[in-house]
Amino acid sequence: MLNVAILISGGGSNMQRLLEDMDETHPGCARLVLSNRPEAGGLAKAQAMGVATEVLDHRPFGEDRARFETELHKILKAYQVDVICLAGFMRILGTDFVSAWRGRMLNIHPSLLPKYQGLHTHHRALEAGDKRAGCSVHEVVPQLDAGPVLGQSEVPILPGDTAQDLANRVLEQEHLLYPKILRTFLTRFEPPS
Ligand code: GAR
């Protein structure tokens, strides 16, 4: 059984779907939900589902990202985490941290990567006049949103869509895609040497 940590910053709807999927047939066990924001709504949801939570507020660390990431690493090690799922975790992680977790960290991103890495993906897709949008689950590498894509789901962009309409339509697909990809990833997982 592989120990999974889910990192969040907000409402945690993707986290909730991952937790719901982690039944006795699942190759992973949710060891920890960690947020960098104490007010993240996902923390209460995780606690209600019986999962341990931690808060590591990034603000006291100021510009010192390395020290924040050292603390994060310590917590993950204390929980004997094998695999990290970023699920709306809105902090960019540095090269040292990402390298230490290479091959063990997934992210969900609300665009059809390699299009629209970074923020405001739905707004940018609408501005570009795209006909399709979607989401991607990918392995995390030091370059932002650039790791190998493990799966994608597409949705149409409809006339008159706002960025919020599109975000809602894509989020529905995120909720289906991420649990599916995590199961497959863990089933095939071999610890990187
Ligand atoms: C999701 O749409 C996720 O793809 C996005 O944040 C939202 C979190 O929602 N992630 C990113 O933009 C990462 N760059 P949730 O907290 O309800 O899962």
PDB file of C-alpha atoms and ligand atoms in Angstrom:
ATOM      1  CA  MET A   1       0.000   0.000   0.000  1.00  0.00           C
ATOM      2  CA  LEU A   2       1.435   3.357  -1.036  1.00  0.00           C
ATOM      3  CA  ASN A   3       1.078   6.378   1.242  1.00  0.00           C
ATOM      4  CA  VAL A   4      -0.373   9.396  -0.538  1.00  0.00           C
ATOM      5  CA  ALA A   5      -0.280  13.030   0.542  1.00  0.00           C
ATOM      6  CA  ILE A   6      -2.599  15.555  -1.105  1.00  0.00           C
ATOM      7  CA  LEU A   7      -1.477  19.180  -1.099  1.00  0.00           C
ATOM      8  CA  ILE A   8      -4.123  21.879  -1.391  1.00  0.00           C
ATOM      9  CA  SER A   9      -4.559  25.624  -1.047  1.00  0.00           C
ATOM     10  CA  GLY A  10      -8.317  26.051  -1.335  1.00  0.00           C
ATOM     11  CA  GLY A  11     -11.666  24.311  -1.524  1.00  0.00           C
ATOM     12  CA  GLY A  12     -10.220  20.917  -2.231  1.00  0.00           C
ATOM     13  CA  SER A  13     -12.878  19.526  -4.563  1.00  0.00           C
ATOM     14  CA  ASN A  14     -10.244  17.504  -6.427  1.00  0.00           C
ATOM     15  CA  MET A  15      -8.832  16.329  -3.093  1.00  0.00           C
ATOM     16  CA  GLN A  16     -12.300  15.184  -2.065  1.00  0.00           C
ATOM     17  CA  ARG A  17     -12.700  13.143  -5.265  1.00  0.00           C
ATOM     18  CA  LEU A  18      -9.316  11.521  -4.760  1.00  0.00           C
ATOM     19  CA  LEU A  19     -10.193  10.634  -1.154  1.00  0.00           C
ATOM     20  CA  GLU A  20     -13.589   9.255  -2.171  1.00  0.00           C
ATOM     21  CA  ASP A  21     -11.910   7.023  -4.715  1.00  0.00           C
ATOM     22  CA  MET A  22      -9.412   5.600  -2.196  1.00  0.00           C
ATOM     23  CA  ASP A  23     -11.424   2.576  -1.118  1.00  0.00           C
ATOM     24  CA  GLU A  24     -10.108  -0.885  -0.220  1.00  0.00           C
ATOM     25  CA  THR A  25      -9.501  -1.711  -3.896  1.00  0.00           C
ATOM     26  CA  HIS A  26      -7.179   1.281  -4.278  1.00  0.00           C
ATOM     27  CA  PRO A  27      -3.391   0.844  -4.397  1.00  0.00           C
ATOM     28  CA  GLY A  28      -2.932   3.993  -2.283  1.00  0.00           C
ATOM     29  CA  CYS A  29      -3.882   5.113   1.190  1.00  0.00           C
ATOM     30  CA  ALA A  30      -4.472   8.786   2.026  1.00  0.00           C
ATOM     31  CA  ARG A  31      -1.994   9.513   4.812  1.00  0.00           C
ATOM     32  CA  LEU A  32      -2.193  13.292   4.836  1.00  0.00           C
ATOM     33  CA  VAL A  33      -3.848  16.401   3.447  1.00  0.00           C
ATOM     34  CA  LEU A  34      -1.650  19.455   3.795  1.00  0.00           C
ATOM     35  CA  SER A  35      -2.492  23.063   3.030  1.00  0.00           C
ATOM     36  CA  ASN A  36      -0.250  26.107   2.820  1.00  0.00           C
ATOM     37  CA  ARG A  37      -3.296  28.194   3.769  1.00  0.00           C
ATOM     38  CA  PRO A  38      -4.897  27.740   7.207  1.00  0.00           C
ATOM     39  CA  GLU A  39      -8.252  28.916   5.844  1.00  0.00           C
ATOM     40  CA  ALA A  40      -8.408  26.339   3.032  1.00  0.00           C
ATOM     41  CA  GLY A  41     -11.895  24.831   2.954  1.00  0.00           C
ATOM     42  CA  GLY A  42     -10.494  21.451   1.981  1.00  0.00           C
ATOM     43  CA  LEU A  43      -9.008  20.911   5.450  1.00  0.00           C
ATOM     44  CA  ALA A  44     -12.399  20.473   7.112  1.00  0.00           C
ATOM     45  CA  LYS A  45     -13.530  18.172   4.299  1.00  0.00           C
ATOM     46  CA  ALA A  46     -10.463  15.971   4.794  1.00  0.00           C
ATOM     47  CA  GLN A  47     -10.970  15.861   8.568  1.00  0.00           C
ATOM     48  CA  ALA A  48     -14.629  14.914   8.059  1.00  0.00           C
ATOM     49  CA  MET A  49     -13.391  12.028   5.917  1.00  0.00           C
ATOM     50  CA  GLY A  50     -11.051  10.889   8.684  1.00  0.00           C
ATOM     51  CA  VAL A  51      -7.802  11.950   7.031  1.00  0.00           C
ATOM     52  CA  ALA A  52      -4.955  13.600   8.961  1.00  0.00           C
ATOM     53  CA  THR A  53      -4.336  17.241   8.097  1.00  0.00           C
ATOM     54  CA  GLU A  54      -1.448  19.630   8.502  1.00  0.00           C
ATOM     55  CA  VAL A  55      -1.093  23.330   7.798  1.00  0.00           C
ATOM     56  CA  LEU A  56       2.221  24.754   6.715  1.00  0.00           C
ATOM     57  CA  ASP A  57       1.521  28.444   6.251  1.00  0.00           C
ATOM     58  CA  HIS A  58       3.956  29.847   3.690  1.00  0.00           C
ATOM     59  CA  ARG A  59       3.599  33.446   4.890  1.00  0.00           C
ATOM     60  CA  PRO A  60       5.942  33.356   7.916  1.00  0.00           C
ATOM     61  CA  PHE A  61       8.685  32.106   5.572  1.00  0.00           C
ATOM     62  CA  GLY A  62       8.451  35.278   3.466  1.00  0.00           C
ATOM     63  CA  GLU A  63      10.782  35.056   0.495  1.00  0.00           C
ATOM     64  CA  ASP A  64      12.591  32.042   1.925  1.00  0.00           C
ATOM     65  CA  ARG A  65      11.057  29.368  -0.275  1.00  0.00           C
ATOM     66  CA  ALA A  66      13.864  26.923   0.457  1.00  0.00           C
ATOM     67  CA  ARG A  67      13.122  26.903   4.184  1.00  0.00           C
ATOM     68  CA  PHE A  68       9.384  26.438   3.537  1.00  0.00           C
ATOM     69  CA  GLU A  69      10.182  23.495   1.319  1.00  0.00           C
ATOM     70  CA  THR A  70      12.592  21.987   3.856  1.00  0.00           C
ATOM     71  CA  GLU A  71       9.762  22.044   6.415  1.00  0.00           C
ATOM     72  CA  LEU A  72       7.335  20.598   3.883  1.00  0.00           C
ATOM     73  CA  HIS A  73       9.763  17.797   3.090  1.00  0.00           C
ATOM     74  CA  LYS A  74      10.166  17.012   6.806  1.00  0.00           C
ATOM     75  CA  ILE A  75       6.413  16.725   7.325  1.00  0.00           C
ATOM     76  CA  LEU A  76       6.001  14.477   4.291  1.00  0.00           C
ATOM     77  CA  LYS A  77       8.815  12.233   5.508  1.00  0.00           C
ATOM     78  CA  ALA A  78       7.308  12.095   9.014  1.00  0.00           C
ATOM     79  CA  TYR A  79       4.098  10.746   7.450  1.00  0.00           C
ATOM     80  CA  GLN A  80       6.134   8.268   5.371  1.00  0.00           C
ATOM     81  CA  VAL A  81       4.633   9.626   2.179  1.00  0.00           C
ATOM     82  CA  ASP A  82       5.432   7.767  -1.046  1.00  0.00           C
ATOM     83  CA  VAL A  83       3.517   9.884  -3.563  1.00  0.00           C
ATOM     84  CA  ILE A  84       2.323  13.508  -3.554  1.00  0.00           C
ATOM     85  CA  CYS A  85      -0.770  14.748  -5.381  1.00  0.00           C
ATOM     86  CA  LEU A  86      -0.924  18.482  -5.898  1.00  0.00           C
ATOM     87  CA  ALA A  87      -4.617  19.373  -6.069  1.00  0.00           C
ATOM     88  CA  GLY A  88      -5.062  23.109  -6.375  1.00  0.00           C
ATOM     89  CA  PHE A  89      -1.815  23.725  -4.478  1.00  0.00           C
ATOM     90  CA  MET A  90      -1.008  27.258  -5.562  1.00  0.00           C
ATOM     91  CA  ARG A  91       2.676  27.449  -4.637  1.00  0.00           C
ATOM     92  CA  ILE A  92       5.466  27.006  -7.123  1.00  0.00           C
ATOM     93  CA  LEU A  93       7.894  24.403  -5.799  1.00  0.00           C
ATOM     94  CA  GLY A  94      11.636  24.843  -6.236  1.00  0.00           C
ATOM     95  CA  THR A  95      14.053  22.630  -8.107  1.00  0.00           C
ATOM     96  CA  ASP A  96      15.538  20.956  -5.017  1.00  0.00           C
ATOM     97  CA  PHE A  97      12.149  19.946  -3.659  1.00  0.00           C
ATOM     98  CA  VAL A  98      10.843  18.792  -7.022  1.00  0.00           C
ATOM     99  CA  SER A  99      14.028  16.837  -7.734  1.00  0.00           C
ATOM    100  CA  ALA A 100      13.759  15.087  -4.363  1.00  0.00           C
ATOM    101  CA  TRP A 101      10.202  13.986  -5.297  1.00  0.00           C
ATOM    102  CA  ARG A 102      10.777  13.366  -8.985  1.00  0.00           C
ATOM    103  CA  GLY A 103       8.669  10.489 -10.255  1.00  0.00           C
ATOM    104  CA  ARG A 104       6.561  10.670  -7.076  1.00  0.00           C
ATOM    105  CA  MET A 105       4.559  13.865  -7.572  1.00  0.00           C
ATOM    106  CA  LEU A 106       1.487  14.511  -9.743  1.00  0.00           C
ATOM    107  CA  ASN A 107      -0.417  17.707 -10.467  1.00  0.00           C
ATOM    108  CA  ILE A 108      -3.740  18.568 -12.059  1.00  0.00           C
ATOM    109  CA  HIS A 109      -3.750  21.624 -14.261  1.00  0.00           C
ATOM    110  CA  PRO A 110      -6.828  23.256 -15.809  1.00  0.00           C
ATOM    111  CA  SER A 111      -5.698  23.373 -19.440  1.00  0.00           C
ATOM    112  CA  LEU A 112      -4.777  21.088 -22.272  1.00  0.00           C
ATOM    113  CA  LEU A 113      -1.027  21.168 -21.671  1.00  0.00           C
ATOM    114  CA  PRO A 114       1.316  22.209 -23.195  1.00  0.00           C
ATOM    115  CA  LYS A 115      -1.146  25.067 -23.795  1.00  0.00           C
ATOM    116  CA  TYR A 116      -1.569  27.623 -21.023  1.00  0.00           C
ATOM    117  CA  GLN A 117       0.949  26.739 -18.368  1.00  0.00           C
ATOM    118  CA  GLY A 118       0.605  28.948 -15.286  1.00  0.00           C
ATOM    119  CA  LEU A 119      -2.433  30.968 -14.246  1.00  0.00           C
ATOM    120  CA  HIS A 120      -5.689  32.239 -15.813  1.00  0.00           C
ATOM    121  CA  THR A 121      -5.945  29.298 -18.167  1.00  0.00           C
ATOM    122  CA  HIS A 122      -9.657  29.643 -18.955  1.00  0.00           C
ATOM    123  CA  HIS A 123      -9.445  33.349 -19.608  1.00  0.00           C
ATOM    124  CA  ARG A 124      -6.510  32.765 -21.942  1.00  0.00           C
ATOM    125  CA  ALA A 125      -8.317  29.993 -23.840  1.00  0.00           C
ATOM    126  CA  LEU A 126     -11.320  32.291 -24.377  1.00  0.00           C
ATOM    127  CA  GLU A 127      -9.091  35.195 -25.463  1.00  0.00           C
ATOM    128  CA  ALA A 128      -7.398  32.958 -28.002  1.00  0.00           C
ATOM    129  CA  GLY A 129     -10.753  31.944 -29.479  1.00  0.00           C
ATOM    130  CA  ASP A 130     -10.122  28.253 -28.776  1.00  0.00           C
ATOM    131  CA  LYS A 131     -12.925  25.800 -29.493  1.00  0.00           C
ATOM    132  CA  ARG A 132     -11.781  23.233 -26.907  1.00  0.00           C
ATOM    133  CA  ALA A 133     -10.429  23.435 -23.393  1.00  0.00           C
ATOM    134  CA  GLY A 134      -9.727  20.854 -20.728  1.00  0.00           C
ATOM    135  CA  CYS A 135      -7.477  19.598 -17.994  1.00  0.00           C
ATOM    136  CA  SER A 136      -4.284  17.595 -17.684  1.00  0.00           C
ATOM    137  CA  VAL A 137      -2.712  15.402 -15.031  1.00  0.00           C
ATOM    138  CA  HIS A 138       1.054  15.432 -15.289  1.00  0.00           C
ATOM    139  CA  GLU A 139       4.174  14.485 -13.419  1.00  0.00           C
ATOM    140  CA  VAL A 140       5.820  17.439 -11.742  1.00  0.00           C
ATOM    141  CA  VAL A 141       9.249  18.518 -12.974  1.00  0.00           C
ATOM    142  CA  PRO A 142      11.195  21.653 -12.095  1.00  0.00           C
ATOM    143  CA  GLN A 143       9.810  23.612 -15.073  1.00  0.00           C
ATOM    144  CA  LEU A 144       6.291  24.879 -14.317  1.00  0.00           C
ATOM    145  CA  ASP A 145       3.482  22.640 -15.682  1.00  0.00           C
ATOM    146  CA  ALA A 146       5.917  20.994 -18.091  1.00  0.00           C
ATOM    147  CA  GLY A 147       6.202  17.391 -16.892  1.00  0.00           C
ATOM    148  CA  PRO A 148       5.052  14.301 -18.802  1.00  0.00           C
ATOM    149  CA  VAL A 149       1.290  14.346 -19.305  1.00  0.00           C
ATOM    150  CA  LEU A 150      -0.386  11.212 -17.922  1.00  0.00           C
ATOM    151  CA  GLY A 151      -3.917  11.992 -19.074  1.00  0.00           C
ATOM    152  CA  GLN A 152      -6.198  14.726 -20.376  1.00  0.00           C
ATOM    153  CA  SER A 153      -9.936  15.411 -20.719  1.00  0.00           C
ATOM    154  CA  GLU A 154     -11.431  17.854 -23.188  1.00  0.00           C
ATOM    155  CA  VAL A 155     -14.577  19.953 -23.081  1.00  0.00           C
ATOM    156  CA  PRO A 156     -16.109  22.223 -25.734  1.00  0.00           C
ATOM    157  CA  ILE A 157     -15.953  25.982 -25.403  1.00  0.00           C
ATOM    158  CA  LEU A 158     -19.476  27.212 -26.121  1.00  0.00           C
ATOM    159  CA  PRO A 159     -20.554  30.581 -27.540  1.00  0.00           C
ATOM    160  CA  GLY A 160     -20.995  33.125 -24.738  1.00  0.00           C
ATOM    161  CA  ASP A 161     -18.949  31.149 -22.219  1.00  0.00           C
ATOM    162  CA  THR A 162     -17.396  33.156 -19.400  1.00  0.00           C
ATOM    163  CA  ALA A 163     -14.159  32.041 -17.769  1.00  0.00           C
ATOM    164  CA  GLN A 164     -16.269  30.828 -14.821  1.00  0.00           C
ATOM    165  CA  ASP A 165     -18.564  28.766 -17.086  1.00  0.00           C
ATOM    166  CA  LEU A 166     -15.518  27.160 -18.570  1.00  0.00           C
ATOM    167  CA  ALA A 167     -13.862  26.608 -15.192  1.00  0.00           C
ATOM    168  CA  ASN A 168     -16.993  24.808 -13.969  1.00  0.00           C
ATOM    169  CA  ARG A 169     -17.175  22.602 -17.061  1.00  0.00           C
ATOM    170  CA  VAL A 170     -13.480  21.731 -16.845  1.00  0.00           C
ATOM    171  CA  LEU A 171     -13.649  21.080 -13.080  1.00  0.00           C
ATOM    172  CA  GLU A 172     -16.297  18.385 -13.650  1.00  0.00           C
ATOM    173  CA  GLN A 173     -13.794  16.621 -15.882  1.00  0.00           C
ATOM    174  CA  GLU A 174     -10.949  17.128 -13.394  1.00  0.00           C
ATOM    175  CA  HIS A 175     -13.005  15.232 -10.831  1.00  0.00           C
ATOM    176  CA  LEU A 176     -13.212  12.227 -13.147  1.00  0.00           C
ATOM    177  CA  LEU A 177      -9.711  12.389 -14.572  1.00  0.00           C
ATOM    178  CA  TYR A 178      -7.533  12.747 -11.470  1.00  0.00           C
ATOM    179  CA  PRO A 179      -8.811   9.694  -9.546  1.00  0.00           C
ATOM    180  CA  LYS A 180      -8.528   7.560 -12.681  1.00  0.00           C
ATOM    181  CA  ILE A 181      -4.946   8.644 -13.373  1.00  0.00           C
ATOM    182  CA  LEU A 182      -3.844   8.279  -9.748  1.00  0.00           C
ATOM    183  CA  ARG A 183      -5.092   4.681  -9.624  1.00  0.00           C
ATOM    184  CA  THR A 184      -3.213   3.790 -12.781  1.00  0.00           C
ATOM    185  CA  PHE A 185      -0.089   5.638 -11.666  1.00  0.00           C
ATOM    186  CA  LEU A 186       0.019   3.857  -8.312  1.00  0.00           C
ATOM    187  CA  THR A 187      -0.739   0.461  -9.832  1.00  0.00           C
ATOM    188  CA  ARG A 188       2.346   0.813 -12.036  1.00  0.00           C
ATOM    189  CA  PHE A 189       4.444   2.692  -9.472  1.00  0.00           C
ATOM    190  CA  GLU A 190       8.028   1.674  -8.958  1.00  0.00           C
ATOM    191  CA  PRO A 191      10.019   3.880  -6.602  1.00  0.00           C
ATOM    192  CA  PRO A 192      12.529   5.923  -8.597  1.00  0.00           C
ATOM    193  CA  SER A 193      16.075   4.931  -7.659  1.00  0.00           C
TER     194      SER A 193
HETATM  195  C1  GAR B   1      -8.540  23.215  -9.992  1.00  0.00           C
HETATM  196  O1  GAR B   1      -9.234  23.701 -11.102  1.00  0.00           O
HETATM  197  C2  GAR B   1      -7.116  22.882 -10.370  1.00  0.00           C
HETATM  198  O2  GAR B   1      -6.981  22.368 -11.660  1.00  0.00           O
HETATM  199  C3  GAR B   1      -6.471  24.239 -10.282  1.00  0.00           C
HETATM  200  O3  GAR B   1      -7.026  24.817  -9.125  1.00  0.00           O
HETATM  201  C4  GAR B   1      -8.355  24.323  -8.938  1.00  0.00           C
HETATM  202  C5  GAR B   1      -8.463  23.794  -7.529  1.00  0.00           C
HETATM  203  O4  GAR B   1      -9.785  23.454  -7.224  1.00  0.00           O
HETATM  204  N1  GAR B   1      -5.047  24.119 -10.197  1.00  0.00           N
HETATM  205  C6  GAR B   1      -4.203  25.005 -10.722  1.00  0.00           C
HETATM  206  O5  GAR B   1      -4.565  25.995 -11.322  1.00  0.00           O
HETATM  207  C7  GAR B   1      -2.737  24.679 -10.516  1.00  0.00           C
HETATM  208  N2  GAR B   1      -1.924  25.502 -11.331  1.00  0.00           N
HETATM  209  P1  GAR B   1     -10.118  22.526  -5.992  1.00  0.00           P
HETATM  210  O6  GAR B   1      -9.425  23.122  -4.777  1.00  0.00           O
HETATM  211  O7  GAR B   1     -11.613  22.596  -5.869  1.00  0.00           O
HETATM  212  O8  GAR B   1      -9.614  21.131  -6.301  1.00  0.00           O
END
